[in-house]
Amino acid sequence: MKNNKISGAEAVIRCLLAEGVDIVYGYPGGAIMPVYDELYKFQDQLHHVLVRHEQGATHAAQGYARATGKVGVAIATSGPGATNLVTGIADAQIDSTPMVCITGQVGKHLLGSDAFQETDIIGISTPVTKWNYQVTEAHEIPEIIAKAFFIARSGRPGPVLIDITKNAQFDELDFSYEKCTSIRSYTPRPTLNLEKVKEAADLINNAKKPYIVFGQGIILGQAEEQLKALVEKSGIPAAWTILGLSALPTDHPLNVGMLGMHGNYGPNVLTNECDVLIALGMRFDDRVTGNLATYAKQAKVIHFEIDPAEIDKNVKTTVAVLADVKESLTALLPLIESKTHDSWHNEFKEKYKIELEAVINEELAPTNNRGISMGETIEMINKHSNGDAIMVSDVGQHQMFTCRYSKFNTSKSNITSGGLGTMGFALPAAIGAKMGMPDREVVAIIGDGGFQMTIQELGTIFQTKVPVKIVVLNNEFLGMVRQWQQLFFDKRYASTEMINPNFIAIAEGYYIKSKKVTKREELDDAVAEMMASKDSYFLEVMVEKENNVFPMIPTGASVSDIRLS
């Protein structure tokens, strides 16, 4: 009689293949070794990428997920392997990134005994996962993995962690796999209330100064075409959060720019002058709203959102449309009247002229014998990418300059750590993005501080030969903290000046072609050479040490109090 039994470890691999997974990022260890043994046997079907630190596995999985729209997968062992995943899991949770993490665990009989490399990763990860589960029996594996992928990708996406004891990996089960399509009491896609859509349409059609603010929900909901159709039909100016960036092409005439602490002048100031504020797939984060007591108090607020927890959490709504944003915008579009709102648009144009004069011109074409600026470096990359590259930024001043000045033609092109602000994100995330989208150019923009947090992932690039382009904007400071110290702490630069190593020598130690730019006249040719390279490339640009990002809304201030200097 034929035996259909397989080990739990083999079941893990077969479940991943059934879910269409083609790449996993991870680091082996004792408690996950049975799964790695099966990975070895299935290596022609499932590509495993050996990172140099488990945190790198989660960020690479995030980059892959953000660039492709698929679920990213990371694997680690128990104890320190599992705890090293937590930062990336927390990052994925707050940025709504679909990810499944699989960790090994000590045998069931050892749970709670403080065995070698035993850590309660379920307890640790509960606050930062959409769902987690500890598997202690082999027969549970197919059902739990199916649930994990369904939960991670459905509704508002997020990270899921599955902890599998070693006995469950070794024991056998009768294997069969069925994808999960529903879970009792879990409603990831609320039922659209068409009356709410009509209320929203009436407010929009009667508005004199309507204003759209859109976030990553547009990208996650694959509603880019509906957004474009809405702004074009309604004539409403639209601004974006940093995670919403690239959902609408940056050169679209109705795209008025970036919201938030370092966003554009007009989009922030005019938030407090619109009469109807239409929020699409965004959560009114504090970096966008500034002081909530003074945020858009004159406006009627319409919130299109899939997660009921976000409705009225920060900003009180007039009309809440709780549904999948693609479905709700599709229902809204036929009800919207065609308009232009020319005089309202002119207000944005006037504010842009002020910002252009006070900030942008000097940043993109520095005068007064200034050193190289971060903004002009981004502008040079635009010149050679034609707006077609995926830009993966780390966290800090360079992140704000990247988001402010990058040009994008297509969606899923801006990948950065938004809500958690994780330094070290960009290098491994760029690896995942490039592996997920091999036909697109991927450029990582990193500060000298963040680069050293995950610098070991140069080893992953060297081993895999993934052709990512790495740009370190080196100002020899933890630049964003230094800016705050300059503006608000009387220039007491406490622990922010960086004494850096020879980055070129380190990159060349990993056999990555490298170049260092110290003069403005070298920048164009260096960026051209980098973008033309078929292999990975490391470019270090020595930028001004004390260049600041403006505009800026000080913490606790109103969006109307945005500073230009």
XYZ file of C-alpha atoms in Angstrom:
565
model
C 0.000 0.000 0.000
C 1.369 3.460 -1.003
C 2.481 5.655 1.875
C 1.309 9.311 1.456
C 2.975 10.431 4.636
C 5.644 13.132 4.563
C 7.535 14.952 7.297
C 6.318 18.223 8.722
C 9.421 19.901 7.329
C 8.639 18.700 3.807
C 5.055 19.826 4.306
C 6.301 23.360 5.022
C 8.087 23.473 1.665
C 5.157 21.967 -0.237
C 2.806 24.524 1.333
C 5.057 27.400 0.271
C 5.181 26.056 -3.273
C 1.375 25.680 -3.301
C 1.124 29.379 -2.364
C 3.282 30.332 -5.348
C 6.333 31.306 -3.302
C 9.494 31.399 -5.413
C 12.001 33.122 -3.074
C 12.537 32.878 0.684
C 15.064 34.838 2.736
C 16.584 33.287 5.793
C 19.346 32.037 8.038
C 19.640 28.424 9.236
C 20.047 27.108 12.779
C 19.415 24.069 14.908
C 15.680 24.382 15.515
C 14.850 25.026 11.836
C 17.366 22.566 10.385
C 14.776 19.976 9.231
C 13.100 22.639 7.071
C 16.490 23.652 5.637
C 17.186 20.019 4.793
C 14.004 19.989 2.716
C 14.913 23.360 1.167
C 18.105 21.698 -0.041
C 16.068 18.933 -1.688
C 13.678 21.434 -3.332
C 16.256 24.055 -4.318
C 15.374 23.734 -8.008
C 11.803 24.887 -7.198
C 12.273 27.267 -4.271
C 15.175 29.712 -4.183
C 16.592 30.382 -0.727
C 18.642 33.541 -0.189
C 21.157 33.346 2.647
C 21.228 36.769 4.295
C 23.918 37.818 6.772
C 21.548 38.703 9.627
C 17.952 37.678 10.251
C 16.818 41.315 10.281
C 18.082 41.440 6.703
C 15.761 38.544 5.860
C 12.685 40.456 6.973
C 13.666 43.679 5.195
C 14.492 41.740 2.009
C 11.099 40.015 2.243
C 9.501 43.454 2.712
C 11.296 44.867 -0.324
C 10.180 41.873 -2.384
C 6.575 42.278 -1.197
C 6.450 46.042 -1.763
C 7.908 45.790 -5.272
C 5.798 42.833 -6.425
C 2.590 43.002 -4.405
C 3.151 39.372 -3.369
C 3.708 37.965 0.128
C 7.342 38.072 1.274
C 8.710 35.083 3.223
C 11.450 34.984 5.865
C 12.759 31.953 7.791
C 14.865 31.793 10.953
C 15.747 29.482 13.793
C 14.610 29.768 17.416
C 15.909 32.088 20.132
C 18.144 34.847 18.746
C 17.251 33.936 15.165
C 13.588 34.570 15.895
C 14.138 37.702 17.987
C 16.326 39.184 15.230
C 13.232 39.145 12.996
C 11.205 41.357 15.305
C 12.312 44.771 13.999
C 11.398 43.834 10.428
C 8.102 42.338 11.572
C 7.218 45.533 13.452
C 8.166 47.561 10.376
C 5.911 45.402 8.186
C 3.045 45.686 10.647
C 2.933 49.488 10.770
C 3.521 49.781 6.988
C 0.905 47.107 6.105
C 3.360 44.835 4.272
C 2.242 41.231 3.592
C 4.869 38.886 5.033
C 4.980 35.367 6.456
C 7.780 34.551 8.883
C 8.515 30.941 9.824
C 10.630 30.217 12.891
C 11.911 26.978 14.334
C 11.311 26.191 17.989
C 12.581 23.670 20.517
C 10.715 20.393 20.791
C 7.248 20.384 22.313
C 8.451 18.506 25.407
C 11.007 21.276 26.104
C 8.660 24.255 25.841
C 8.806 26.397 28.957
C 11.973 24.749 30.273
C 14.439 27.485 29.218
C 16.014 25.033 26.804
C 18.954 26.100 24.621
C 17.834 28.845 22.231
C 14.253 28.737 23.495
C 12.456 32.103 23.400
C 8.724 32.800 23.578
C 8.578 34.352 20.125
C 4.774 34.101 20.134
C 4.579 36.321 23.208
C 7.264 38.665 21.904
C 5.752 39.090 18.439
C 2.067 39.294 19.399
C 1.960 43.129 19.502
C 3.641 43.481 16.083
C 1.979 40.738 14.021
C -1.385 40.614 12.333
C -1.602 37.010 13.549
C 0.767 34.422 14.976
C 0.574 30.742 15.882
C 2.763 28.054 17.410
C 2.604 24.682 15.654
C 3.356 21.747 17.967
C 1.990 18.879 15.840
C 2.906 18.047 12.230
C -0.701 17.630 11.092
C -1.388 21.340 11.847
C 1.130 22.636 9.321
C -0.926 22.783 6.081
C -3.948 24.465 7.660
C -1.888 26.996 9.599
C 0.302 27.987 6.641
C -2.792 28.375 4.453
C -4.331 30.651 7.093
C -1.089 32.580 7.409
C -0.955 33.496 3.731
C -4.645 34.385 3.618
C -4.372 36.666 6.651
C -1.101 38.263 5.489
C -2.417 39.267 2.060
C -6.120 39.951 2.689
C -7.791 43.160 3.795
C -5.203 45.508 5.247
C -2.083 43.372 4.726
C 0.446 42.631 7.435
C 3.016 40.217 8.843
C 2.193 36.772 10.229
C 4.542 34.558 12.243
C 4.391 30.775 12.483
C 6.567 29.105 15.133
C 7.089 25.375 14.486
C 8.486 23.053 17.135
C 11.237 20.690 16.086
C 9.165 17.560 16.736
C 6.467 18.899 14.387
C 9.105 19.261 11.678
C 10.327 15.665 12.105
C 6.956 13.937 12.634
C 4.919 12.685 9.677
C 1.466 13.596 8.430
C -0.896 12.659 5.619
C -0.316 15.680 3.401
C -2.943 17.581 1.478
C -3.148 21.328 0.927
C -6.106 23.598 0.406
C -5.731 27.370 0.132
C -7.606 29.358 2.739
C -10.306 31.705 1.425
C -12.188 32.592 4.599
C -11.934 32.427 8.370
C -14.900 32.605 10.722
C -15.171 36.005 12.472
C -12.478 37.531 10.225
C -13.892 40.009 7.675
C -10.962 41.456 5.763
C -13.117 43.112 3.111
C -16.014 45.143 4.545
C -19.254 45.291 2.581
C -19.488 48.549 0.651
C -22.335 50.832 1.734
C -23.476 52.578 -1.445
C -25.375 55.211 0.547
C -22.048 56.340 2.043
C -20.575 56.535 -1.455
C -23.476 58.759 -2.556
C -23.004 61.005 0.518
C -19.321 61.323 -0.354
C -20.118 62.165 -3.978
C -22.584 64.885 -2.939
C -19.998 66.535 -0.697
C -17.351 66.361 -3.433
C -19.619 67.729 -6.152
C -20.671 70.704 -4.001
C -17.166 71.543 -2.761
C -15.456 74.799 -3.745
C -11.996 73.749 -2.563
C -11.911 69.941 -2.511
C -8.588 68.255 -1.762
C -7.474 64.613 -2.148
C -4.811 63.127 0.118
C -3.829 59.571 -0.747
C -1.682 56.927 0.906
C -0.343 53.442 0.387
C -3.840 51.995 0.497
C -4.145 52.988 -3.175
C -1.125 50.813 -4.013
C -2.103 47.925 -1.743
C -5.650 47.996 -3.153
C -4.390 48.198 -6.749
C -6.540 51.290 -7.230
C -4.042 53.446 -9.133
C -6.219 53.677 -12.247
C -9.285 54.601 -10.200
C -7.308 57.335 -8.403
C -6.082 58.756 -11.703
C -9.595 58.667 -13.163
C -11.006 60.400 -10.085
C -8.541 63.293 -10.061
C -8.868 63.797 -13.816
C -12.664 63.755 -13.843
C -13.111 65.839 -10.699
C -10.187 68.204 -11.310
C -9.257 67.906 -7.637
C -5.627 68.505 -6.585
C -4.082 65.411 -4.996
C -1.189 65.097 -2.525
C 0.514 61.978 -1.184
C 1.997 60.483 1.946
C 5.493 59.044 1.518
C 4.080 55.512 1.262
C 1.517 56.686 -1.284
C 4.259 58.138 -3.477
C 4.295 56.669 -7.039
C 0.596 55.677 -7.004
C 0.069 58.723 -9.255
C 2.894 59.738 -11.613
C 4.910 62.570 -10.086
C 4.617 64.697 -13.235
C 0.815 64.402 -13.416
C -0.595 67.976 -13.535
C -2.998 67.238 -10.671
C -0.292 65.777 -8.443
C 0.532 68.685 -6.110
C 3.188 66.953 -4.029
C 4.092 65.578 -0.645
C 2.295 65.889 2.673
C 3.823 65.894 6.108
C 6.686 67.103 8.236
C 9.087 67.631 5.308
C 6.455 67.760 2.577
C 5.746 70.523 0.117
C 4.635 73.954 1.282
C 1.310 74.193 -0.559
C -0.037 70.714 0.228
C 0.517 71.322 3.940
C -0.669 74.932 4.274
C -3.707 74.462 2.053
C -4.889 71.489 4.108
C -6.226 74.130 6.462
C -7.993 76.004 3.664
C -9.853 73.257 1.796
C -13.571 72.795 2.407
C -13.726 69.039 1.704
C -10.799 66.744 2.492
C -10.934 63.360 0.745
C -8.581 60.837 2.379
C -7.912 57.725 0.310
C -6.151 54.738 1.880
C -4.192 56.736 4.453
C -4.306 56.720 8.248
C -3.738 60.354 9.290
C -0.346 59.606 10.802
C 1.044 62.293 13.129
C 3.837 63.057 10.649
C 1.111 64.034 8.143
C -1.287 65.904 10.421
C 0.972 67.791 12.779
C -1.092 69.130 15.688
C -4.472 67.390 15.456
C -6.160 70.233 17.327
C -5.532 72.510 14.342
C -5.708 69.995 11.472
C -8.324 70.716 8.771
C -10.893 71.915 11.308
C -12.687 73.944 8.618
C -13.131 70.936 6.323
C -15.665 68.192 5.952
C -13.634 64.978 5.945
C -14.388 61.949 3.779
C -12.325 58.866 4.658
C -12.077 55.904 2.249
C -10.539 53.119 4.346
C -10.514 49.312 4.594
C -9.557 49.064 8.282
C -12.376 50.065 10.663
C -9.798 50.735 13.412
C -8.547 53.760 11.436
C -11.936 55.457 11.095
C -12.177 58.411 13.509
C -8.996 57.263 15.272
C -7.109 60.499 14.694
C -9.347 62.729 12.566
C -13.120 62.891 12.955
C -14.868 62.104 9.670
C -18.017 63.537 8.141
C -18.453 60.503 5.888
C -16.587 57.215 6.278
C -16.582 54.806 3.334
C -15.425 51.531 4.842
C -14.501 49.184 2.002
C -11.805 48.045 -0.371
C -10.618 51.297 -1.967
C -10.700 49.969 -5.529
C -14.298 48.861 -5.093
C -15.370 52.105 -3.419
C -13.668 54.399 -5.957
C -15.151 52.376 -8.818
C -18.596 52.999 -7.309
C -17.816 56.684 -6.717
C -16.566 57.581 -10.191
C -19.927 57.585 -12.082
C -21.378 59.913 -9.427
C -18.654 62.559 -9.729
C -19.226 65.675 -11.843
C -16.524 66.835 -14.268
C -14.872 70.047 -13.044
C -11.565 71.914 -13.190
C -11.266 74.023 -9.976
C -8.816 76.378 -11.712
C -8.744 79.102 -9.056
C -8.142 76.518 -6.320
C -5.299 75.018 -8.373
C -3.777 78.449 -8.729
C -3.427 78.641 -4.966
C -1.234 75.516 -5.058
C 0.787 76.981 -7.916
C 1.385 80.204 -5.992
C 2.527 78.302 -2.930
C 4.817 76.189 -5.108
C 6.454 79.345 -6.480
C 7.213 80.432 -2.916
C 8.781 77.038 -2.105
C 10.668 76.995 -5.397
C 12.227 80.342 -4.611
C 12.928 79.688 -0.947
C 14.010 76.026 -1.008
C 13.919 73.964 -4.200
C 16.095 75.991 -6.578
C 18.948 76.204 -4.086
C 18.661 72.502 -3.209
C 18.678 71.200 -6.773
C 21.240 73.701 -8.113
C 23.297 74.909 -5.132
C 25.095 78.230 -5.345
C 27.322 80.212 -2.966
C 30.170 77.681 -3.231
C 28.145 75.038 -1.438
C 29.159 71.406 -1.443
C 27.139 68.692 -3.191
C 23.568 68.569 -1.880
C 21.467 65.467 -1.365
C 18.726 66.958 -3.522
C 20.953 67.488 -6.555
C 22.192 63.906 -6.227
C 18.611 62.634 -6.405
C 17.975 64.950 -9.361
C 21.018 63.487 -11.136
C 19.649 59.974 -10.598
C 16.334 61.163 -12.086
C 18.225 62.350 -15.139
C 19.715 58.910 -15.743
C 16.737 56.783 -14.664
C 14.063 58.777 -16.544
C 11.741 58.131 -13.603
C 11.672 54.388 -14.260
C 13.792 53.136 -11.331
C 12.595 51.679 -8.045
C 14.039 53.924 -5.335
C 14.602 52.242 -1.976
C 15.470 54.738 0.748
C 16.657 54.246 4.289
C 15.646 56.575 7.136
C 16.826 60.121 7.743
C 17.462 63.300 5.775
C 18.347 61.376 2.607
C 14.944 59.625 2.846
C 13.113 62.942 2.846
C 15.204 64.276 -0.048
C 14.571 61.039 -1.979
C 10.816 61.251 -1.468
C 10.692 64.987 -2.188
C 12.693 64.943 -5.418
C 12.486 61.481 -7.008
C 10.503 61.192 -10.236
C 8.244 58.186 -10.760
C 6.252 57.052 -13.778
C 4.846 53.812 -12.370
C 3.441 52.509 -9.104
C 5.342 50.432 -6.509
C 8.475 52.482 -7.240
C 9.075 54.119 -3.857
C 10.053 51.687 -1.102
C 10.946 53.056 2.312
C 10.359 52.466 6.006
C 7.482 54.785 6.869
C 5.789 54.223 10.214
C 8.625 52.590 12.152
C 11.460 54.573 10.585
C 13.954 51.702 10.623
C 17.554 52.649 9.928
C 19.219 49.805 8.036
C 16.072 49.051 6.010
C 17.230 50.056 2.537
C 20.147 47.763 1.709
C 18.349 44.435 2.332
C 15.029 45.833 1.064
C 16.730 46.749 -2.225
C 17.961 43.161 -2.533
C 14.398 41.880 -2.186
C 12.983 44.493 -4.558
C 15.523 43.653 -7.274
C 14.966 39.911 -6.921
C 11.230 40.466 -7.150
C 11.485 42.806 -10.142
C 14.682 41.775 -11.969
C 13.842 43.777 -15.103
C 13.636 47.081 -13.225
C 16.546 49.207 -12.059
C 16.714 49.315 -8.254
C 18.622 52.104 -6.498
C 19.151 52.134 -2.733
C 19.642 55.602 -1.232
C 21.260 55.331 2.196
C 22.879 57.599 4.774
C 26.254 56.785 6.277
C 24.570 55.963 9.607
C 21.884 53.605 8.332
C 24.310 51.914 5.941
C 26.389 50.657 8.845
C 23.373 49.079 10.527
C 23.010 46.392 7.839
C 26.324 46.786 5.982
C 26.888 43.037 6.265
C 24.235 42.482 3.589
C 26.887 43.465 1.052
C 27.834 39.817 1.555
C 24.385 38.751 0.360
C 24.829 40.912 -2.742
C 28.263 39.418 -3.363
C 27.058 35.819 -2.988
C 23.848 36.190 -5.012
C 25.246 38.626 -7.617
C 22.003 40.617 -7.409
C 22.703 43.818 -9.407
C 21.455 46.523 -7.031
C 22.801 50.062 -7.170
C 23.812 51.470 -3.782
C 24.227 55.199 -3.180
C 25.517 56.332 0.217
C 24.991 60.049 0.792
C 27.753 60.631 3.315
C 27.569 63.769 5.451
C 29.532 62.239 8.340
C 26.584 62.878 10.638
C 23.381 61.242 11.795
C 21.873 64.001 9.732
C 18.232 64.133 10.791
C 19.064 64.060 14.497
C 21.768 66.676 13.905
C 19.216 68.925 12.140
C 16.937 68.775 15.175
C 19.889 69.437 17.478
C 20.771 72.495 15.387
C 17.250 73.891 15.311
C 15.950 72.963 18.750
C 18.953 72.128 20.975
C 21.269 75.111 20.331
C 23.614 73.107 18.091
C 24.594 70.676 20.834
C 25.574 67.837 18.502
C 25.433 65.070 21.088
C 26.577 61.713 19.657
C 25.634 62.504 16.071
C 28.992 63.052 14.363
C 30.167 59.911 12.576
C 33.778 58.810 12.246
C 33.298 56.513 9.274
C 35.409 53.707 7.830
C 36.612 53.524 4.248
C 33.330 52.520 2.621
C 34.975 52.057 -0.772
C 37.472 49.578 0.644
C 34.658 47.665 2.355
C 32.559 47.486 -0.822
C 35.589 46.412 -2.831
C 36.255 43.763 -0.182
C 32.932 42.274 -1.307
C 34.049 42.619 -4.964
C 31.447 45.292 -5.691
C 32.503 47.943 -8.182
C 32.817 51.265 -6.346
C 33.387 54.978 -6.818
C 33.632 57.962 -4.472
C 32.495 61.436 -5.532
C 33.819 64.495 -3.708
C 33.373 67.189 -6.387
C 30.234 68.362 -8.175
C 31.817 68.000 -11.619
C 32.320 64.249 -10.974
C 28.686 63.518 -10.110
C 27.077 63.273 -13.552
C 29.603 60.810 -14.980
C 29.615 58.713 -11.800
C 25.820 58.357 -11.743
C 25.801 57.580 -15.484
C 28.421 54.857 -14.962
C 26.477 53.391 -12.044
C 23.169 53.306 -13.913
C 24.803 51.755 -16.982
C 26.417 48.958 -14.965
C 24.985 45.470 -15.444
C 26.354 44.437 -12.049
C 25.935 45.744 -8.519
C 27.573 49.126 -7.967
C 28.468 51.174 -4.891
C 28.579 54.964 -5.153
C 29.615 57.115 -2.202
C 28.759 60.801 -2.542
C 30.316 63.181 -0.041
C 27.548 65.706 0.579
C 27.344 68.865 2.644
C 27.801 68.103 6.335
C 25.167 70.501 7.675
C 22.579 70.640 4.925
C 19.013 70.681 6.300
C 15.717 69.389 4.925
C 13.113 72.103 4.412
C 10.227 72.763 4.496
C 9.708 71.453 8.022
C 6.787 71.281 10.428
C 8.182 71.294 13.982
C 6.819 68.591 16.268
C 3.527 69.676 17.805
C 3.038 72.522 15.323
C 0.163 73.001 12.899
C 0.552 72.201 9.202
C -0.025 75.936 8.702
C 3.153 76.667 10.661
C 5.453 74.905 8.199
C 8.910 76.498 8.060
C 10.766 77.232 4.843
C 14.063 77.839 6.631
